[in-house]
Tab-separated table of C-alpha atoms in Angstrom:
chain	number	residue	atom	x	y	z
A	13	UNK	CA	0.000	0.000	0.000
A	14	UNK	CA	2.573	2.119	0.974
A	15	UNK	CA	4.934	1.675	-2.645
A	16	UNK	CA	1.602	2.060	-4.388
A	17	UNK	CA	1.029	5.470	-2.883
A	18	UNK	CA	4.245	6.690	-3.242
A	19	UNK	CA	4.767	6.081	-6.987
A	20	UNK	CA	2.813	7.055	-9.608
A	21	UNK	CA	1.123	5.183	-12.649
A	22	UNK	CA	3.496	5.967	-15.707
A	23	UNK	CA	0.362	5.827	-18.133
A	24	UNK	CA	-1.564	8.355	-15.734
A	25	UNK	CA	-1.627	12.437	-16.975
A	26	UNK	CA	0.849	14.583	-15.583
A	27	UNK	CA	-0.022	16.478	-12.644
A	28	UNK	CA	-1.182	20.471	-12.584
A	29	UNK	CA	1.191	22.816	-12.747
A	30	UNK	CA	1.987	24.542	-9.479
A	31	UNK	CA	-0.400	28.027	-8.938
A	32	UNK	CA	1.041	31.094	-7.374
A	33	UNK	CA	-0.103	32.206	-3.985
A	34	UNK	CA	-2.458	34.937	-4.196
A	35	UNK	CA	-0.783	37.286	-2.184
A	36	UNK	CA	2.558	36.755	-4.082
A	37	UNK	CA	0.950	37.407	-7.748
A	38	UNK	CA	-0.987	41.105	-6.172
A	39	UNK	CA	2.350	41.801	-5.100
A	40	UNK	CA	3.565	41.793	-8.038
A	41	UNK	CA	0.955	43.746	-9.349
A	42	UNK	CA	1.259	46.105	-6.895
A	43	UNK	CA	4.892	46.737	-7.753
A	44	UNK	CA	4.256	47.071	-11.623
A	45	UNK	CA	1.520	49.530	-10.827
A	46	UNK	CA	4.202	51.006	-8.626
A	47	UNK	CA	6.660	51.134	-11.355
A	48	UNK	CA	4.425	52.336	-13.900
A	49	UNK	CA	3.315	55.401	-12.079
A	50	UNK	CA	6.619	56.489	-11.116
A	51	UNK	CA	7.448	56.523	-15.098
A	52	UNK	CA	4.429	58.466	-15.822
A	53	UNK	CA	5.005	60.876	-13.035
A	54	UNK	CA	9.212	61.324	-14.449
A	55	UNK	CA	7.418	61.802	-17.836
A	56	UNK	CA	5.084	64.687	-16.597
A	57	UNK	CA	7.880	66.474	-14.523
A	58	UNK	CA	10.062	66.821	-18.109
A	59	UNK	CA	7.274	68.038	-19.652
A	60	UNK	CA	6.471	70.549	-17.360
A	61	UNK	CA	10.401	72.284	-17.004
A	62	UNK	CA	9.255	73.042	-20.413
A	63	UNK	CA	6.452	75.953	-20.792
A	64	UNK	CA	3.666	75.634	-23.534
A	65	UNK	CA	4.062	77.088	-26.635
A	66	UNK	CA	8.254	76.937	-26.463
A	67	UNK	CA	10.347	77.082	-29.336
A	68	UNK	CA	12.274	73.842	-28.288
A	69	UNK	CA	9.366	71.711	-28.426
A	70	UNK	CA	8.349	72.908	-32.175
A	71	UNK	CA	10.713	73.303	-35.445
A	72	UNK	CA	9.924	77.772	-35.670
A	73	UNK	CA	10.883	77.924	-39.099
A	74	UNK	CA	8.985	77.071	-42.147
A	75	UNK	CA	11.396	76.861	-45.284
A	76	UNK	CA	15.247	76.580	-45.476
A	77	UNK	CA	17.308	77.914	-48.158
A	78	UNK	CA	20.676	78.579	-49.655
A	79	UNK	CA	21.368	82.255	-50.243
A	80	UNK	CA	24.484	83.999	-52.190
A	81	UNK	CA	26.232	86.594	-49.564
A	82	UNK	CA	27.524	90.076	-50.906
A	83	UNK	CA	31.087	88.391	-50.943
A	84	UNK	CA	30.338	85.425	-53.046
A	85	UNK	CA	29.885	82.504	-49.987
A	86	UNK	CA	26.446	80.206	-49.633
A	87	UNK	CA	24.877	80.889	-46.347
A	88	UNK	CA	22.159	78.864	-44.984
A	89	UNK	CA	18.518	80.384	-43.777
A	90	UNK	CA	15.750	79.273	-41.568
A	91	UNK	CA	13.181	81.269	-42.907
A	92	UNK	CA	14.950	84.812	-43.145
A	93	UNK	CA	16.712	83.709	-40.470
A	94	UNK	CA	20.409	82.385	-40.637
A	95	UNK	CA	22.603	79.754	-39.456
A	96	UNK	CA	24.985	81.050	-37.368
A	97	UNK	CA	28.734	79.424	-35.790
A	98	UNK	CA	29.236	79.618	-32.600
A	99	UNK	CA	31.093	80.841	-30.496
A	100	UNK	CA	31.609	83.701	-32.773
A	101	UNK	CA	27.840	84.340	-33.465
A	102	UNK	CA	28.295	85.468	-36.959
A	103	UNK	CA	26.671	84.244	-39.720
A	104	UNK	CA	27.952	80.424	-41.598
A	105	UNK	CA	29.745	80.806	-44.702
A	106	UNK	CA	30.525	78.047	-46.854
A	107	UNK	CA	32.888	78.531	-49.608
A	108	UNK	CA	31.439	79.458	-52.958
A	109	UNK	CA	33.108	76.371	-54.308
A	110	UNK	CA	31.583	73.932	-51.971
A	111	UNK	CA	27.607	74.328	-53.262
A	112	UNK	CA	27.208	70.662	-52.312
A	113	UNK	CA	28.317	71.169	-48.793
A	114	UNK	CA	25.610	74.299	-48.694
A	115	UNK	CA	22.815	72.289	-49.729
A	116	UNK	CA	23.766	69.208	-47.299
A	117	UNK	CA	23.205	71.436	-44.796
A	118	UNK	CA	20.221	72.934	-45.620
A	119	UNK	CA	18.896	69.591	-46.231
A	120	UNK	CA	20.322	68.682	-42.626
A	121	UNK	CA	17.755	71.783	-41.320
A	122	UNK	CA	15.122	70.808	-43.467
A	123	UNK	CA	14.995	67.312	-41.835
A	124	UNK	CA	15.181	68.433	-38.097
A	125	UNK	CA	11.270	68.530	-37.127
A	126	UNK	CA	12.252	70.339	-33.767
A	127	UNK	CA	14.742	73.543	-32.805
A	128	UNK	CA	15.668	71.099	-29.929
A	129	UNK	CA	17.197	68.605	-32.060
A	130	UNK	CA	19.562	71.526	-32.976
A	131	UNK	CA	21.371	70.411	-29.921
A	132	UNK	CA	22.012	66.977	-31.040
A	133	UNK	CA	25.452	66.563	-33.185
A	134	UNK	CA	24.679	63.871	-34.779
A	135	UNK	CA	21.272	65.338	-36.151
A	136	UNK	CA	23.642	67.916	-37.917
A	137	UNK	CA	26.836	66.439	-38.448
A	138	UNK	CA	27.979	68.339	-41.864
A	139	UNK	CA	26.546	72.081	-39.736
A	140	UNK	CA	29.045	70.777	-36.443
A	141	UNK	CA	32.283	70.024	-38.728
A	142	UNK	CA	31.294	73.350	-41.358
A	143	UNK	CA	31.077	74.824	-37.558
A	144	UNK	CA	34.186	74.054	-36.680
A	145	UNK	CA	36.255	74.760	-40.042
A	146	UNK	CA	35.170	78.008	-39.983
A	147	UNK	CA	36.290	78.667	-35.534
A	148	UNK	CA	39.758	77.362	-37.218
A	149	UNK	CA	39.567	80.052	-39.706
A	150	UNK	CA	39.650	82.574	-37.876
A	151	UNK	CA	41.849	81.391	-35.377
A	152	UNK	CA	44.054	81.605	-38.457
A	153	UNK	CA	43.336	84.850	-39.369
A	154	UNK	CA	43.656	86.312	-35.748
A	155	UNK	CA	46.771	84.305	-35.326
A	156	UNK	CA	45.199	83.279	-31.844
A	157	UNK	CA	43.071	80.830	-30.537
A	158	UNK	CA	39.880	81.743	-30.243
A	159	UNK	CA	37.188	81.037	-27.190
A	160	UNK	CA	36.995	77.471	-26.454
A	161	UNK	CA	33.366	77.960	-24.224
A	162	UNK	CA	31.612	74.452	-24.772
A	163	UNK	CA	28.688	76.256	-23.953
A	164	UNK	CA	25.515	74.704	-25.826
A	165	UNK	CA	23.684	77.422	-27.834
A	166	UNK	CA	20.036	76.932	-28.898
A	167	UNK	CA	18.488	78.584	-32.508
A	168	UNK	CA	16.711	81.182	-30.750
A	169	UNK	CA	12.583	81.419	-30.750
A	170	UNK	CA	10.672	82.735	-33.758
A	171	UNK	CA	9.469	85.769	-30.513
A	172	UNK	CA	13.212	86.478	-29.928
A	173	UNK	CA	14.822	89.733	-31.055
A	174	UNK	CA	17.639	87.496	-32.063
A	175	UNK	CA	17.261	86.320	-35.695
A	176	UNK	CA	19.965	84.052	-35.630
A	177	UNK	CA	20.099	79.746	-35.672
A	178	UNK	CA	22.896	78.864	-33.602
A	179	UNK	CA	24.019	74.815	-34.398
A	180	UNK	CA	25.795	73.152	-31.257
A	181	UNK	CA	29.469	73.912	-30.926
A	182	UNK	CA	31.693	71.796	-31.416
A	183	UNK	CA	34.731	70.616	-28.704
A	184	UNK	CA	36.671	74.003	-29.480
A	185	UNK	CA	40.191	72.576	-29.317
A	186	UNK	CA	43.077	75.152	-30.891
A	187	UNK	CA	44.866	74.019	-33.754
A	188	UNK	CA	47.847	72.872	-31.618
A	189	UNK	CA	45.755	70.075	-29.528
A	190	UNK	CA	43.766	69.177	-32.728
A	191	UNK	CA	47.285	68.117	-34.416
A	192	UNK	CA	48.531	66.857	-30.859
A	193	UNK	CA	45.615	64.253	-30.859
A	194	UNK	CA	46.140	63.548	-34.127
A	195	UNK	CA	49.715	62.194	-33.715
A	196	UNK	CA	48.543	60.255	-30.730
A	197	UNK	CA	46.247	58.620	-33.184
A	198	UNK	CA	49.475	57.523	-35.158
A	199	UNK	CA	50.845	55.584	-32.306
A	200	UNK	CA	47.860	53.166	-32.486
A	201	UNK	CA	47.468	53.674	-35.910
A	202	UNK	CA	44.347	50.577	-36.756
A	203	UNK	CA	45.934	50.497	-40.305
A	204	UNK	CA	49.332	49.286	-39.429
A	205	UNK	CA	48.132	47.203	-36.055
A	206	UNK	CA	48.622	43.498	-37.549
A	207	UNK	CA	47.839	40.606	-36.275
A	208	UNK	CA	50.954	38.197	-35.408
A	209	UNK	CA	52.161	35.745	-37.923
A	210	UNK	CA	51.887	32.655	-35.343
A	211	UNK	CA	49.987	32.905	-32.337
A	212	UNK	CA	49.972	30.156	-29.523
A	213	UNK	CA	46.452	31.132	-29.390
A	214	UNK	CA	44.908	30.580	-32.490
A	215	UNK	CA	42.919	27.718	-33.133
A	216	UNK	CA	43.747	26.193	-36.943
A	217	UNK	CA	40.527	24.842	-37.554
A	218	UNK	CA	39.279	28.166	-37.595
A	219	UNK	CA	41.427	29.592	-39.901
A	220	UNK	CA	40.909	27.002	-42.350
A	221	UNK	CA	37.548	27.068	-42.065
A	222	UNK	CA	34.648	27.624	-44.823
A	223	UNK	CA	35.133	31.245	-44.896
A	224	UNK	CA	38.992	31.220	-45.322
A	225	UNK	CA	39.126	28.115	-47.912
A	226	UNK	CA	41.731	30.695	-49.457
A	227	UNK	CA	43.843	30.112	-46.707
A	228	UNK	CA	44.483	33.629	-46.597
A	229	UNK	CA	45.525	34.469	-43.041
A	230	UNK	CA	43.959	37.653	-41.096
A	231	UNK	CA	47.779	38.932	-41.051
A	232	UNK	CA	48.223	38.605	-44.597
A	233	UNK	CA	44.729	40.554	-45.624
A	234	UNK	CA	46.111	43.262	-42.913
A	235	UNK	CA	49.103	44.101	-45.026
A	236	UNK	CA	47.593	43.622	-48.583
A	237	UNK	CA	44.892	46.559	-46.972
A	238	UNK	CA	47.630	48.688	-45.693
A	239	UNK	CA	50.135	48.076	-48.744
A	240	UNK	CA	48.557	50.414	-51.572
A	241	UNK	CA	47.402	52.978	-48.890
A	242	UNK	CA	50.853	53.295	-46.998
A	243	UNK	CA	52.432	52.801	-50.700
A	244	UNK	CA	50.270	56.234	-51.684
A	245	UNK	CA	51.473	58.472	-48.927
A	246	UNK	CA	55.180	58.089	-49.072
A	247	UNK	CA	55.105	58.422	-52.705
A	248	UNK	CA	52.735	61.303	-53.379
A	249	UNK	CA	52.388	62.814	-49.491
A	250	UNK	CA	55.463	62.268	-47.675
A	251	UNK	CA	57.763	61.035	-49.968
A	252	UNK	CA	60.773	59.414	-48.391
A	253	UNK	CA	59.268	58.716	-45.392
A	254	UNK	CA	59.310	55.223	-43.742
A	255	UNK	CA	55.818	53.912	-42.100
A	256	UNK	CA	56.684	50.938	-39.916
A	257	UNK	CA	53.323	48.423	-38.059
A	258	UNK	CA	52.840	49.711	-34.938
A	259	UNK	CA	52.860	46.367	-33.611
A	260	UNK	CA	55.736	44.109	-33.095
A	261	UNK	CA	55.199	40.523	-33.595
A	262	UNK	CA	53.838	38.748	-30.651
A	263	UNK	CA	53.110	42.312	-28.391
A	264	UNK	CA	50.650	44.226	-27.792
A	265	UNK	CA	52.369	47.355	-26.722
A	266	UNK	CA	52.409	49.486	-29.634
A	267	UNK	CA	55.477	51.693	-30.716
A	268	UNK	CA	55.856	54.938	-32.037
A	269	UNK	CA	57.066	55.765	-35.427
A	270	UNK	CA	60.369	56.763	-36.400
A	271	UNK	CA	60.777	60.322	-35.110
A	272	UNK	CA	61.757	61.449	-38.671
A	273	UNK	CA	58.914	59.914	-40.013
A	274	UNK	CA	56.356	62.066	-36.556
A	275	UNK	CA	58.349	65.037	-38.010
A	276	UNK	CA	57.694	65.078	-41.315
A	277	UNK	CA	53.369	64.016	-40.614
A	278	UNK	CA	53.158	66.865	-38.023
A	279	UNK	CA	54.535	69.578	-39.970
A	280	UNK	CA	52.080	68.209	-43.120
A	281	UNK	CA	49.709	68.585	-40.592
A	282	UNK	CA	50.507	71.929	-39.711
A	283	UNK	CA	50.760	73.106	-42.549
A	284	UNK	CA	46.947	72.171	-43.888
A	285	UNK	CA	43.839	74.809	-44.291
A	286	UNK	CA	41.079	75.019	-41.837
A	287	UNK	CA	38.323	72.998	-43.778
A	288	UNK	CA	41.028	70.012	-44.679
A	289	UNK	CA	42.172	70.175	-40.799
A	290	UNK	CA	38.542	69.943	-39.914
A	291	UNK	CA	38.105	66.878	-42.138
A	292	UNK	CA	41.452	65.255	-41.111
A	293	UNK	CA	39.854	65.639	-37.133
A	294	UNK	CA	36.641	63.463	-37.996
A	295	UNK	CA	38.254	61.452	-40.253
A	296	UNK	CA	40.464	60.500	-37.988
A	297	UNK	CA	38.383	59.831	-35.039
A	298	UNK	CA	35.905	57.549	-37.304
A	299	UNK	CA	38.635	55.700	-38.410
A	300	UNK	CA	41.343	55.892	-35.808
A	301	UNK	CA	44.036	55.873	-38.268
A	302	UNK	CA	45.806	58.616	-39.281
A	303	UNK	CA	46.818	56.883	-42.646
A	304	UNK	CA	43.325	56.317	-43.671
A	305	UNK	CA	41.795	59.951	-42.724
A	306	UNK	CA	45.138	61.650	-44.721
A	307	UNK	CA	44.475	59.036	-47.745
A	308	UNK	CA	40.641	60.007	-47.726
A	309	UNK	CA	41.408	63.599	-47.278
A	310	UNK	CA	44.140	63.572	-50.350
A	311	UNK	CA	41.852	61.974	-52.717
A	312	UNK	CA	39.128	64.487	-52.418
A	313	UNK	CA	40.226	68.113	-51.424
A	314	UNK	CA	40.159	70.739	-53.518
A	315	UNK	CA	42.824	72.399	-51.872
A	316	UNK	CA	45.786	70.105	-51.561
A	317	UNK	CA	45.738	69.463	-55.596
A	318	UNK	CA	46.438	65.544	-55.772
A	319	UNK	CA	43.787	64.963	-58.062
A	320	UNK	CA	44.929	67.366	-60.312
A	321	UNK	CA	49.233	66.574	-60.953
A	322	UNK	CA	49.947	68.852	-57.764
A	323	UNK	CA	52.290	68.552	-55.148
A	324	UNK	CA	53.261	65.357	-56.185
A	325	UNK	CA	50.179	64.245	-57.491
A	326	UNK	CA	48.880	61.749	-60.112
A	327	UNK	CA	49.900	63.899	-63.324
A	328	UNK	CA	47.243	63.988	-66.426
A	329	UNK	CA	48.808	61.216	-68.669
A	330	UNK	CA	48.325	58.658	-64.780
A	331	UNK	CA	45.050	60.216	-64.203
A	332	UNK	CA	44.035	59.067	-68.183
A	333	UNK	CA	45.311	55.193	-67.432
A	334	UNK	CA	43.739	55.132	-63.941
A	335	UNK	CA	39.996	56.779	-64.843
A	336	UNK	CA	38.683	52.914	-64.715
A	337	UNK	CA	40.089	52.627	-61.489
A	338	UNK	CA	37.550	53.398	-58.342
A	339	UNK	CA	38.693	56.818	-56.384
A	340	UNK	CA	39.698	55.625	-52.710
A	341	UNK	CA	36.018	57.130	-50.875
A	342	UNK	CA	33.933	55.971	-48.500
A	343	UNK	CA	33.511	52.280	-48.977
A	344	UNK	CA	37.297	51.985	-49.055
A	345	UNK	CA	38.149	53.943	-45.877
A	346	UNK	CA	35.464	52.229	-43.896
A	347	UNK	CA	36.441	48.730	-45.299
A	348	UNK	CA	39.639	49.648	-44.082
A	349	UNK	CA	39.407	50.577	-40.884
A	350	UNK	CA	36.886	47.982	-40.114
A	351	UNK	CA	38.912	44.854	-41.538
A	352	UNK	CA	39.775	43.226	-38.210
A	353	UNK	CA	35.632	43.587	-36.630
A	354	UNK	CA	34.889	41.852	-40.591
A	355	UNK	CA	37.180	39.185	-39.964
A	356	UNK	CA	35.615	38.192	-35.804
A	357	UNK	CA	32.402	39.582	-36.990
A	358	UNK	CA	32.774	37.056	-40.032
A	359	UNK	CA	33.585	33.743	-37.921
A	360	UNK	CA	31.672	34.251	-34.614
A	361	UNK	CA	28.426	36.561	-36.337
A	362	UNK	CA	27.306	40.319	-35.545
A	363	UNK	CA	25.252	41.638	-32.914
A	364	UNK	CA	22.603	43.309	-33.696
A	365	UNK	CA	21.756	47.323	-33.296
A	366	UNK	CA	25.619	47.296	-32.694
A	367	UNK	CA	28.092	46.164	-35.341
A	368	UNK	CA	25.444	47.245	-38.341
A	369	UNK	CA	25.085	50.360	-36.788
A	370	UNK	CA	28.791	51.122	-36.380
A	371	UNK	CA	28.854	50.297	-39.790
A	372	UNK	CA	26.589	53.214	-40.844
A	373	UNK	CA	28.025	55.251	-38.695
A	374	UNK	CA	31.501	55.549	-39.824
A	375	UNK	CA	29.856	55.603	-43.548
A	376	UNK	CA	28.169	58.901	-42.334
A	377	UNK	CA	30.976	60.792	-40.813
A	378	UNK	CA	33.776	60.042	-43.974
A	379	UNK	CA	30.497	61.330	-46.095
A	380	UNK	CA	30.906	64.231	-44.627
A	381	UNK	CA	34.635	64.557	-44.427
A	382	UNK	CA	34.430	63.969	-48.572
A	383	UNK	CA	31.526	66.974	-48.789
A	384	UNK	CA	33.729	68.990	-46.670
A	385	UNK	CA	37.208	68.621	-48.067
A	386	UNK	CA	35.359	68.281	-52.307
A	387	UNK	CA	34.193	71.072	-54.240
A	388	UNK	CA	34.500	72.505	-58.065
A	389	UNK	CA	37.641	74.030	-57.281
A	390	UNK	CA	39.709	70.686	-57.570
């Protein structure tokens, strides 16, 4: 009797599954309820720091144009109202040669459906780095750096006696500390960090797997990337110099460059105009290679004539046998930069919202550096 009772019939149904105690499932109720009215309440208090009717909550203007200035430059207009760079408060110009630039931005304005998402960079990325060519400008032409406030400054309210649209600032760095982080950027240069030619680590299966049936080895795709692009610069850029990996076999401390070779970059570097400086800055914090932003930068200014048989250049009969060739832009920076995430991102799979977006993202920011550094002059 006892056995019988104890064990159960195999053939018989399964028993009910287990019910919560009532006062367990109103507690947790309770606490959603709890939760939920503590979001509302956060939601109500940030709508009510902001008064009905303001001009952050609602895009003022109504159309957004590109005008001609007395002097020649495009200038950008909310309405009657224009785009101003801060901190100087006086009105954006963009070079007469640069009407695609002008239009991006006004396109950029056009999109924003709120004078609050003014305040958002990445809402107005070609306004920010137009922004901050133009506060190296005049730094230039004062021959001193110019206010570095970080101070966020809002398009003003279609009631204001202010007619200006002020964009974000941007960081505000002097020209000094902009090519300072730049060379720092050349120490860890992602172009010229290679993977070791044997690792204790690496598992062979792997790399003979499906995906590398070439048996090319992640080393060996490092320096066929880096090759033409390094190849480039000390030919047509810095000619003479020597760029060495920043990564000795088997370490992972990185090394500097020769201090010829820092020299030579930093007096380029120097020596380049406020809208290519502005480019080199984003292009090199997208990339995080120096070698990639100056190749990018090369290829597409109008200023530094290497498109056009200049300053060592590609010269008019090279330019004829190299028009089938594809101009190094934005697909070839970002493939670039991104080899070694392709490679991991390749044998273990992306994660998503993450890798696809990075992706996007550093197409987006060399877009801009091209729109910035391009125009009909070159």
């Amino acid at each position: 009797m006892f056995a019988a009772s104890r064990f159960r019939d195999p053939t018989s149904p399964p028993p009910s599954a287990p019910l919560p105690a009532a006062s367990q499932y109103g507690q947790r109720v309770d606490r959603r309820r709890r939760q939920a009215e503590l979001l509302k309440r956060g939601q109500d208090l940030r709508a009510s720091q902001m008064r009905p009717g303001s001009a952050m909550k609602k895009r003022f203007w109504k159309d957004v144009t590109v005008q001609t200035s007395p002097e020649g430059e495009y200038t950008i207009h909310l309405d009657k109202r224009p785009v101003r760079a801060p901190p100087s408060k006086e009105v954006l110009p963009i070079p007469a040669s640069k009407p695609h630039l002008a239009t991006a931005i006004a396109l950029e304005w056009d999109l924003l459906v709120s004078a609050q998402q003014a305040l958002k960079q990445h809402l107005i990325p070609l306004t920010s780095i137009a922004s901050r060519a133009y506060h190296l400008m005049l730094e230039d032409k004062q021959g001193l750096p110019t206010s570095t406030s970080s101070t966020s400054n809002a398009p003003e309210s279609q009631d204001s006696n202010n007619d200006s649209s002020t964009p974000q600032s941007s960081s505000g760095e002097s020209r000094p500390e902009i090519i300072d982080m730049i060379m720092r950027y050349l120490d860890t240069d992602t172009l010229l960090c290679w993977a070791p030619a044997q690792s204790p680590h690496s598992l062979p299966a792997l790399e003979t797997s499906t995906t590398r049936s070439s048996g090319t080895t992640l080393r060996n795709l490092q320096i066929a990337t880096a090759k033409p692009i390094t190849s480039y610069l000390t030919t047509h850029v810095w000619p003479g110099v020597e760029i060495t990996p920043v990564l000795d076999d088997g370490s992972i401390v990185p090394r500097s460059q020769p201090e010829g070779t820092r020299h030579v970059i930093r007096g380029w570097i120097s020596g380049l105009p406020a809208w290519e400086l502005a480019a080199l800055e984003r292009a090199v914090l997208a990339t995080k290679s120096v070698c990639i932003a100056v190749r990018l930068v090369c290829e597409w200014s109008e200023s530094l004539g290497f498109r056009n048989g200049v300053d060592g250049g590609v010269g008019h009969e090279q330019m004829k046998d190299k028009k089938k060739k594809t101009r190094f832009g934005v697909e070839e920076a970002a493939e670039a930069c991104s080899l070694e995430v392709r490679w991991q991102t390749g044998m273990w799979g992306e994660v998503e919202d993450s890798h696809d977006v990075a992706n996007e993202d550093v197409r987006r920011q060399l877009g801009s550096v091209i729109l910035v550094v391009s125009g009909t002059g070159g």
